[in-house]
Each structure stands twice: as structure tokens, then as C-alpha cells.
mmCIF file of C-alpha atoms in Angstrom:
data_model
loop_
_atom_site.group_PDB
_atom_site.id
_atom_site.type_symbol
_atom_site.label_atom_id
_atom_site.label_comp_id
_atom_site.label_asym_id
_atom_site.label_seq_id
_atom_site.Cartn_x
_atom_site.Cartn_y
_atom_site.Cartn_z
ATOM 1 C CA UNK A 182 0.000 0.000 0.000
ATOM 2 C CA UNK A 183 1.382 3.430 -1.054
ATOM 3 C CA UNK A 184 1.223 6.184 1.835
ATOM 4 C CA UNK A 185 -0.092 9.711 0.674
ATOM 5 C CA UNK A 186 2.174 12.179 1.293
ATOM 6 C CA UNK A 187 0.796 14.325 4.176
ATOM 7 C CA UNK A 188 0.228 17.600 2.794
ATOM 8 C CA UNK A 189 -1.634 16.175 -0.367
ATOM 9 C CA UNK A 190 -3.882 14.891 2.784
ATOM 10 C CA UNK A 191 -4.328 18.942 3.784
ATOM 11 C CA UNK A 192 -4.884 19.333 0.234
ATOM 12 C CA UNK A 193 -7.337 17.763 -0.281
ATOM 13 C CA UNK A 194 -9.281 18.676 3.291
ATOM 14 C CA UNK A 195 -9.031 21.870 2.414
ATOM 15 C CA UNK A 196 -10.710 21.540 -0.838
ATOM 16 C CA UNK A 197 -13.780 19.359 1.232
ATOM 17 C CA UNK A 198 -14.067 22.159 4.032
ATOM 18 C CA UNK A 199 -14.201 24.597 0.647
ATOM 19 C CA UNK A 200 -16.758 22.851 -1.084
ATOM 20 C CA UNK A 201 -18.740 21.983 1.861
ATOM 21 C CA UNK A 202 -18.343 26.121 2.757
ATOM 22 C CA UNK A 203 -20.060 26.252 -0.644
ATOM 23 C CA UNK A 204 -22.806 24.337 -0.802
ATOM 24 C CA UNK A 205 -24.020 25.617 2.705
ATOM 25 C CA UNK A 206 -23.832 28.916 1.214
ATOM 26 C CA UNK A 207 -25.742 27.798 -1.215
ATOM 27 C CA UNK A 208 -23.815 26.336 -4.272
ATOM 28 C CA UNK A 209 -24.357 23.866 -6.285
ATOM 29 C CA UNK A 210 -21.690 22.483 -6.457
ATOM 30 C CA UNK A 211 -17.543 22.672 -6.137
ATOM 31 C CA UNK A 212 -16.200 21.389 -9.924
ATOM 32 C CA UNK A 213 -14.120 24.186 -11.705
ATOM 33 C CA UNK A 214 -15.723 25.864 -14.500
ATOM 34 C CA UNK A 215 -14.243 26.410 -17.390
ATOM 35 C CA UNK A 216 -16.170 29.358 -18.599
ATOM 36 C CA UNK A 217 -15.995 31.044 -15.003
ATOM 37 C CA UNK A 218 -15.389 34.435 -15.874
ATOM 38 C CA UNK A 219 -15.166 34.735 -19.461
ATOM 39 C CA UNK A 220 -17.340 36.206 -22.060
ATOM 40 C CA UNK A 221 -19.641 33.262 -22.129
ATOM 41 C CA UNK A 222 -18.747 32.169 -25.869
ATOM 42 C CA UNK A 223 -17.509 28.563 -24.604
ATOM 43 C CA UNK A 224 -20.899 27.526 -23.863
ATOM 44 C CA UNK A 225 -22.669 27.685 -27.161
ATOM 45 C CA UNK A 226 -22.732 25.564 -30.431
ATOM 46 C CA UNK A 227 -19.852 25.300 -32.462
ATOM 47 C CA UNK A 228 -21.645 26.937 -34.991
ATOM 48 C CA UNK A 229 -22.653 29.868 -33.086
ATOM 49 C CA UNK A 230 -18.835 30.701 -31.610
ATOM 50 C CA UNK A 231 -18.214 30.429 -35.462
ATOM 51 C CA UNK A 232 -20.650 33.145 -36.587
ATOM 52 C CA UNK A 233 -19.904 35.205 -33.216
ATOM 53 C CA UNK A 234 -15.785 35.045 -33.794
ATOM 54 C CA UNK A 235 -16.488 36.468 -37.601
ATOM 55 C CA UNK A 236 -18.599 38.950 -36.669
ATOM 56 C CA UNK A 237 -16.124 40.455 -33.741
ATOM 57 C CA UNK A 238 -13.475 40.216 -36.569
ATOM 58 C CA UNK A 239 -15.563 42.291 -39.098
ATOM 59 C CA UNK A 240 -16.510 44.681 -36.172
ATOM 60 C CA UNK A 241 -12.823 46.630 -35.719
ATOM 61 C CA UNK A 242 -10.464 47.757 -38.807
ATOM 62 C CA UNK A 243 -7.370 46.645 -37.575
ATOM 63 C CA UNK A 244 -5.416 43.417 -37.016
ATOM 64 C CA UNK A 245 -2.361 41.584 -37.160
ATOM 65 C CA UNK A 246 -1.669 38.435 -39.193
ATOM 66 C CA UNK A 247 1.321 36.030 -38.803
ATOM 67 C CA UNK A 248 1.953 32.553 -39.867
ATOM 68 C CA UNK A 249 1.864 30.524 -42.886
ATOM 69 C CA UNK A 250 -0.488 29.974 -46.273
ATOM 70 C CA UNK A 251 -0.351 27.243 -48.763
ATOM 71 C CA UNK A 252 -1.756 27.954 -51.552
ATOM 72 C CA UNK A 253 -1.341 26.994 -55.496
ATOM 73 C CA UNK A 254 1.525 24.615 -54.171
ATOM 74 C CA UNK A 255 3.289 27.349 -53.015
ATOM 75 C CA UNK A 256 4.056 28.312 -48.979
ATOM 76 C CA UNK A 257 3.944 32.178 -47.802
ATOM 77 C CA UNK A 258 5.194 33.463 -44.659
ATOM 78 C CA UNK A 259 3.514 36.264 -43.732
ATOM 79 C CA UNK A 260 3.813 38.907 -40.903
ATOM 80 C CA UNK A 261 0.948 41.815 -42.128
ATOM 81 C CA UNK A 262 -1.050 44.745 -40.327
ATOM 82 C CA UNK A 263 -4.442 45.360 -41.964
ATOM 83 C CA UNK A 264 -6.878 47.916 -41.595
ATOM 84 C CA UNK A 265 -9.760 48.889 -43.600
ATOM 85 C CA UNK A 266 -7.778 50.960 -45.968
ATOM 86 C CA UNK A 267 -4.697 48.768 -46.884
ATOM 87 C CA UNK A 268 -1.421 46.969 -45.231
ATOM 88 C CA UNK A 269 1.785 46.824 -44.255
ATOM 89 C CA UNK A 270 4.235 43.910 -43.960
ATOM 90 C CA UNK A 271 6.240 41.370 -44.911
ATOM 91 C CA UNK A 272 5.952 38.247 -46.844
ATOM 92 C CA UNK A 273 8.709 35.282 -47.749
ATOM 93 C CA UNK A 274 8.059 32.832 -50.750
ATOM 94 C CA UNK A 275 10.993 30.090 -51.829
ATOM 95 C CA UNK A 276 13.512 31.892 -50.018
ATOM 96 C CA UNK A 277 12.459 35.936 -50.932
ATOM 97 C CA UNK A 278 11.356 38.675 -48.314
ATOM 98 C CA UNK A 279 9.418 41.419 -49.539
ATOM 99 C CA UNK A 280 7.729 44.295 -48.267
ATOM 100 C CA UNK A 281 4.261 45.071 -49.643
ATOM 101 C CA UNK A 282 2.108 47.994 -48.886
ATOM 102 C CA UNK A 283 -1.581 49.119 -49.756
ATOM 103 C CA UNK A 284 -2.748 52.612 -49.352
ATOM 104 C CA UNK A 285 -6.349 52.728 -50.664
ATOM 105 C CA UNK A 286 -6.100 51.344 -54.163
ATOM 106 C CA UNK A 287 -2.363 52.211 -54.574
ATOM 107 C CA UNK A 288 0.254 48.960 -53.739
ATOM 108 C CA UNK A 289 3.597 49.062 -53.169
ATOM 109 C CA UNK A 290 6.283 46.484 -53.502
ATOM 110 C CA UNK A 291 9.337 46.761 -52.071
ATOM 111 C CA UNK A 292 12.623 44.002 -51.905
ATOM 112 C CA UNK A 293 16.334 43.744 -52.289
ATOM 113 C CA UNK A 294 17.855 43.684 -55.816
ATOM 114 C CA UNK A 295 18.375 39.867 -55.408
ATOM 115 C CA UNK A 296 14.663 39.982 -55.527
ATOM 116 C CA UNK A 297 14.479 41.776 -59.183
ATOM 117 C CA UNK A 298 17.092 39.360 -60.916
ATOM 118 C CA UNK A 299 16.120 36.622 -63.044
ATOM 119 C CA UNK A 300 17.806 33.654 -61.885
ATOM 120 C CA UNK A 301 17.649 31.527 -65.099
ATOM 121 C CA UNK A 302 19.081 34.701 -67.147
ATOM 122 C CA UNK A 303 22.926 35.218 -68.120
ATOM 123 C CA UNK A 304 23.668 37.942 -65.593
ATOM 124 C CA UNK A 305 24.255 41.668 -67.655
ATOM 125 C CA UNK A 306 25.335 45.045 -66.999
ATOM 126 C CA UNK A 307 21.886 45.957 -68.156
ATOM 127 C CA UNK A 308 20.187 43.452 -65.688
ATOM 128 C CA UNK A 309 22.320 44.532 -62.896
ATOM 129 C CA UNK A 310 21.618 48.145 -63.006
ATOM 130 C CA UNK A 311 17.572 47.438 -63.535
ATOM 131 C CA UNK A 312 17.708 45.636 -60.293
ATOM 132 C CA UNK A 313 19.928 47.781 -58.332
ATOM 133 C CA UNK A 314 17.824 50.659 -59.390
ATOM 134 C CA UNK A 315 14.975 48.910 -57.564
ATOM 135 C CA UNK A 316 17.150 47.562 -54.680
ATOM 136 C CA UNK A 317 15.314 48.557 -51.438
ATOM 137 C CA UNK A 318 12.643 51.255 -53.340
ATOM 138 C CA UNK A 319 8.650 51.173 -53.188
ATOM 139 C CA UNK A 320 7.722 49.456 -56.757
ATOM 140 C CA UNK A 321 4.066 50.613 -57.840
ATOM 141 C CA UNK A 322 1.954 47.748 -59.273
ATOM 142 C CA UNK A 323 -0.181 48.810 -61.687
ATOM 143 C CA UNK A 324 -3.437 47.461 -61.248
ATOM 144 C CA UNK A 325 -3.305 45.844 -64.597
ATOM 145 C CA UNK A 326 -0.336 43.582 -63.833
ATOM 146 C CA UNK A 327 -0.834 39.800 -62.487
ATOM 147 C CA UNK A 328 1.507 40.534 -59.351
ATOM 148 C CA UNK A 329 -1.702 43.411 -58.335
ATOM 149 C CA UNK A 330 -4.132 40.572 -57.976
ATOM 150 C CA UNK A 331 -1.964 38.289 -56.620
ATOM 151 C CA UNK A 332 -0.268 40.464 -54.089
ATOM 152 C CA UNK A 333 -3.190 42.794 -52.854
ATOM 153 C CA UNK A 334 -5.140 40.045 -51.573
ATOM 154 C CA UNK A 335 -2.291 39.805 -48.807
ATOM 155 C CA UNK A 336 -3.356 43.443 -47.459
ATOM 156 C CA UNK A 337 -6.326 42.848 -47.955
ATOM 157 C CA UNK A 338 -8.373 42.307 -44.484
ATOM 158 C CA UNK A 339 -11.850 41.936 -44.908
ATOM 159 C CA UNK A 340 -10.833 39.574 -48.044
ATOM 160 C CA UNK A 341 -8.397 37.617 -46.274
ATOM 161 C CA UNK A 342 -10.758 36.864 -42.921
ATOM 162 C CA UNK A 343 -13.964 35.739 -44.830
ATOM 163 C CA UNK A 344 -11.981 33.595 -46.547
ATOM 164 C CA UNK A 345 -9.851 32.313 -43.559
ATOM 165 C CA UNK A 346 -12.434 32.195 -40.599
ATOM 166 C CA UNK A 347 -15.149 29.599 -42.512
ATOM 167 C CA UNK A 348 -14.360 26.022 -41.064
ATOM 168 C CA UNK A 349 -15.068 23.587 -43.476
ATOM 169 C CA UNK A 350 -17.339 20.316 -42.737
ATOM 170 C CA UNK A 351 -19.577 19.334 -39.436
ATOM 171 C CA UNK A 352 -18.602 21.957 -37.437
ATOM 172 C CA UNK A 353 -17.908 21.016 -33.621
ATOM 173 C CA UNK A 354 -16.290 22.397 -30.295
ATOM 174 C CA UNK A 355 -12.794 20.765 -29.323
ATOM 175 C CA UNK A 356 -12.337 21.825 -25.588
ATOM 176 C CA UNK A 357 -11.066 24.872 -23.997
ATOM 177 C CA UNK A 358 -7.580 25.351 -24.390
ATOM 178 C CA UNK A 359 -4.852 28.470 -24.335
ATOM 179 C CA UNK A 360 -2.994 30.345 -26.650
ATOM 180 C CA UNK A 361 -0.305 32.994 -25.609
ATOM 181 C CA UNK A 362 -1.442 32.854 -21.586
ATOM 182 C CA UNK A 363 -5.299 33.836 -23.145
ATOM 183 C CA UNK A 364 -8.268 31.335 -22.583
ATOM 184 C CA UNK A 365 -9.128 29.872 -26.068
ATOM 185 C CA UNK A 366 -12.627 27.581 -26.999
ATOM 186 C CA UNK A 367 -11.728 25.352 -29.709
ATOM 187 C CA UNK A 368 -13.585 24.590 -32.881
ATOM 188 C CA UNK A 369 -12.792 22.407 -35.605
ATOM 189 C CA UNK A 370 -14.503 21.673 -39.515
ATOM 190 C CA UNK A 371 -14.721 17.714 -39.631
ATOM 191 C CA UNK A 372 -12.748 17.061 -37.025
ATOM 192 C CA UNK A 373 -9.860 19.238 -37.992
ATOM 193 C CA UNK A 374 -9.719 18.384 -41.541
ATOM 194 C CA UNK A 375 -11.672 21.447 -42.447
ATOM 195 C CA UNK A 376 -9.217 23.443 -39.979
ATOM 196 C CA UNK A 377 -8.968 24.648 -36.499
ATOM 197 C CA UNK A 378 -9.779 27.972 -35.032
ATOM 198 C CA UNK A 379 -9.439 29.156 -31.244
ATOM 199 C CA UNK A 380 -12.014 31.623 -30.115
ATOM 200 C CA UNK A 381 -10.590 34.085 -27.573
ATOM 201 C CA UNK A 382 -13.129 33.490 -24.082
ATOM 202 C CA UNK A 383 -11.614 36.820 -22.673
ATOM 203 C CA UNK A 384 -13.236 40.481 -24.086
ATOM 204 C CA UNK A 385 -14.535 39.919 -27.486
ATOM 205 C CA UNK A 386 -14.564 36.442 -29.359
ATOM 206 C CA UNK A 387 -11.606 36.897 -31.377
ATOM 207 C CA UNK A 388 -10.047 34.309 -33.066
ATOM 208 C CA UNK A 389 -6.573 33.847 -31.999
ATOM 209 C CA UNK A 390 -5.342 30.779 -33.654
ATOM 210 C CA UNK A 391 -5.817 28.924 -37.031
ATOM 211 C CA UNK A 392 -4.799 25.910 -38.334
ATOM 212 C CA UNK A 393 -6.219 25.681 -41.944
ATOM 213 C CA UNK A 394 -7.651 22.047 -43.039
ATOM 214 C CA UNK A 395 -5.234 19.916 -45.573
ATOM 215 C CA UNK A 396 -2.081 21.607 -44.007
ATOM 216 C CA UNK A 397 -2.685 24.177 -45.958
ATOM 217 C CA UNK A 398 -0.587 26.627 -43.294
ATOM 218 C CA UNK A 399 -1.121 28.315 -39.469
ATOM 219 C CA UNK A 400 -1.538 31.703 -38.545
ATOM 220 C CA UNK A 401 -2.010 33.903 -35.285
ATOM 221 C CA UNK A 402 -4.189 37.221 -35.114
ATOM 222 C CA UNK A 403 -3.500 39.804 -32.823
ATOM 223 C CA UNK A 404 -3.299 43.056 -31.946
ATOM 224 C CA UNK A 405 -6.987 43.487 -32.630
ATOM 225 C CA UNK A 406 -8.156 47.376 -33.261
ATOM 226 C CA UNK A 407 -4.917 48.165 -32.297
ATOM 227 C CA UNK A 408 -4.654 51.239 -34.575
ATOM 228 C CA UNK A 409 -1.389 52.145 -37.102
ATOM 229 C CA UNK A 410 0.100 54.691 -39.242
ATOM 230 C CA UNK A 411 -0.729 53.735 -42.911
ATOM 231 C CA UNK A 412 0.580 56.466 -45.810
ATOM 232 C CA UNK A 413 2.121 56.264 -49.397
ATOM 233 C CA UNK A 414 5.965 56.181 -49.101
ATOM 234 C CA UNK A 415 7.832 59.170 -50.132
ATOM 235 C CA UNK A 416 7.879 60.145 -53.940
ATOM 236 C CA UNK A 417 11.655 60.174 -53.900
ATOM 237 C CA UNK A 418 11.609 56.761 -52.409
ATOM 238 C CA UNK A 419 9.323 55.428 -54.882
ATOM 239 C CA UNK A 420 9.631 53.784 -58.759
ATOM 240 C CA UNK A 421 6.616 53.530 -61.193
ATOM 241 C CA UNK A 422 6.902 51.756 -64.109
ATOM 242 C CA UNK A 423 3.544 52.858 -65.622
ATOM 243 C CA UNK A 424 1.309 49.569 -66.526
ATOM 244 C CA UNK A 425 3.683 46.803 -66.193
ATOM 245 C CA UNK A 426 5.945 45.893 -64.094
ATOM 246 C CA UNK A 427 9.446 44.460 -64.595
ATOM 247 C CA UNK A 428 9.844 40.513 -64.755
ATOM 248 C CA UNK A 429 11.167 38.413 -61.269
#
């Protein structure tokens, strides 16, 4: 027979002479609630903490976005402020960090001359000075070109979350958990295969956390309507090359 250490003993009297406290006082009982103090969100159906999470999203302009997306077989790494009128921040793709940035309709590219280089080209004088002329400057995409499309939807928030925040399949709750020391309700889109969002169960139902179905990348959001300073860089800092850009 294995003796129990004495003060688990006082332990675990003092939890009985708690509860007991309790339940004279009135309570129904002594079990730890999960959702004791927090914005109540835990308690309802998966499907509601999914429509309440997207609507606290859509209800402030600003946020931050970090992680990684798969898409079209390729991975980003992104690290992005949005607000309702544009973005700021960085993104990495096979081994390139660029800076992109969306004022209103106008977006900005901006990356090291390695960046501007074409890697299966004989390298020229004429190559070389195209890139270093671009080496660390703002780059306006034209609207027109196929980088504009691609490359705005990144800065993009209201574009980015409706697409993001939809769990795919039976949705269904998957326990309270935590993420960065803040009390998270988990809910996942057929079991996880349609991804994995945690619902912040302190102040507003943010989502926190995302793991997107088919391993198609994770992100964290944070620093919800948390505002930021969001302007067109300076002229002389700046390179427009009219409707197209150059080839990378």
C-alpha cells in the first residue's frame, strides 16, 4: 500500500471544508468551470462561436496576421497589419522577403535587388543596373499587372478573414484550451480536416489561432483594433513603371 504524502492529505481537506463552505452557502456544487469568468462564448454551439468570432473580426479595422499559407503549391510566410484601408508587412516565398504595402487602391512592392534578378538569365550590366535601381525602393503595381491581384489580396483584411475564418465540414467544439497565456474555446470543420480555429473566451470572441484544413498553413491574429500609421511612401523613395511591371 502506497502512503499519501501528508500535505496532499491537507490538500485535499481543504478543498472538502471549501466545497462543503459552498454548498451551505448555497452552491451547487464545487467542480471548476471552465467558462468562469469569461465572455460566455464557450458555452454555445460550435456553430454559433463560429458566426460570433467572424462577426467580432468584421466589427474593428485593424489586425495583425502572422503565420503561414499554402496555396497553389506554393508556402507564404507572412507577418501583415491590416486595416480597412490597406497593409503593411512582410511576406517570404521560396527563399524571398518582400515588403508590400496598400494605401487605398495604390500597392507598393518593395525588396532587395536579389529579388528583381532573373535567376535563369545570363547575368548583364543591363540586368544589374535594372535591379539595383529597384534595390530597397517602393515598386508601384499597376493594377493591370498579375503581381496586383496576386499580391493585394495579402493586405487585404476583410478579403483575407472571410476567406480564412469559414471552417469547413460538421462543425464542432474541441475543448477549452490556451494560446499565448489567453483562454481559447476550440472549434474544428470535420474534425480538424476542415481546420482549427481558437475563439478568444476573454473580451470579445476573437479568433486567436488557425490551423487551416489539408495543411494548408497556421496563422495567429492579434493586436486586434490596435490602430497604425498607414501612408504612401515618399515620392523620392518610390519607382513607377507605368502599366507593367518588370519581370522576377
Amino acid at each position: 500500500m502506497t502512503a499519501i504524502p501528508q500535505s496532499r492529505t491537507r490538500r485535499a481537506a481543504l478543498v472538502s471544508a471549501v466545497c462543503a463552505l459552498a454548498v451551505g452557502l448555497g452552491a451547487t456544487g464545487c467542480s471548476e468551470d471552465p467558462d468562469a469568468g469569461t465572455n460566455g462564448v464557450g458555452k454555445l454551439p460550435a456553430k454559433e462561436i463560429q458566426a460570433r468570432t467572424q462577426k467580432a473580426a468584421g466589427s474593428v479595422d485593424t489586425v495583425r496576421l502572422s503565420g503561414t499559407v499554402v496555396t497553389s503549391g506554393r508556402t507564404y510566410k507572412l507577418d501583415m497589419r491590416l486595416k480597412a484601408g490597406g497593409g503593411s508587412g512582410s511576406v517570404t516565398a521560396e527563399g524571398s522577403t518582400f515588403h508590400l504595402l496598400k494605401v487605398d487602391d495604390q500597392l507598393f512592392l518593395k525588396a532587395d535587388a536579389a529579388f528583381w534578378k532573373h535567376e535563369d538569365a545570363k547575368p548583364g550590366a543591363a540586368d544589374k543596373a535594372a535591379a539595383d535601381k529597384l534595390d530597397g525602393k517602393y515598386v508601384k503595381v499597376p493594377t493591370g499587372d498579375p503581381s496586383y491581384k496576386k499580391f493585394s489580396g495579402f493586405t487585404d483584411k476583410d478579403l483575407l478573414l472571410d476567406g480564412l475564418l469559414t471552417l469547413h465540414g460538421a462543425v464542432r467544439t474541441d475543448g477549452h484550451h490556451e494560446q499565448s497565456g489567453v483562454r481559447t474555446i476550440r472549434i474544428t470543420g470535420d474534425g480538424g480536416d476542415g481546420g482549427t480555429l481558437d475563439v478568444s473566451l476573454e473580451g470579445e470572441p476573437y479568433p486567436l489561432r488557425l490551423v487551416r484544413g489539408g495543411g494548408a498553413g497556421t496563422l495567429s491574429f492579434s493586436s486586434w483594433g490596435e490602430d497604425f500609421a498607414l501612408r504612401e511612401p515618399a515620392e523620392d523613395d518610390t519607382v513607377d513603371y507605368g502599366k507593367q511591371l518588370p519581370s522576377s
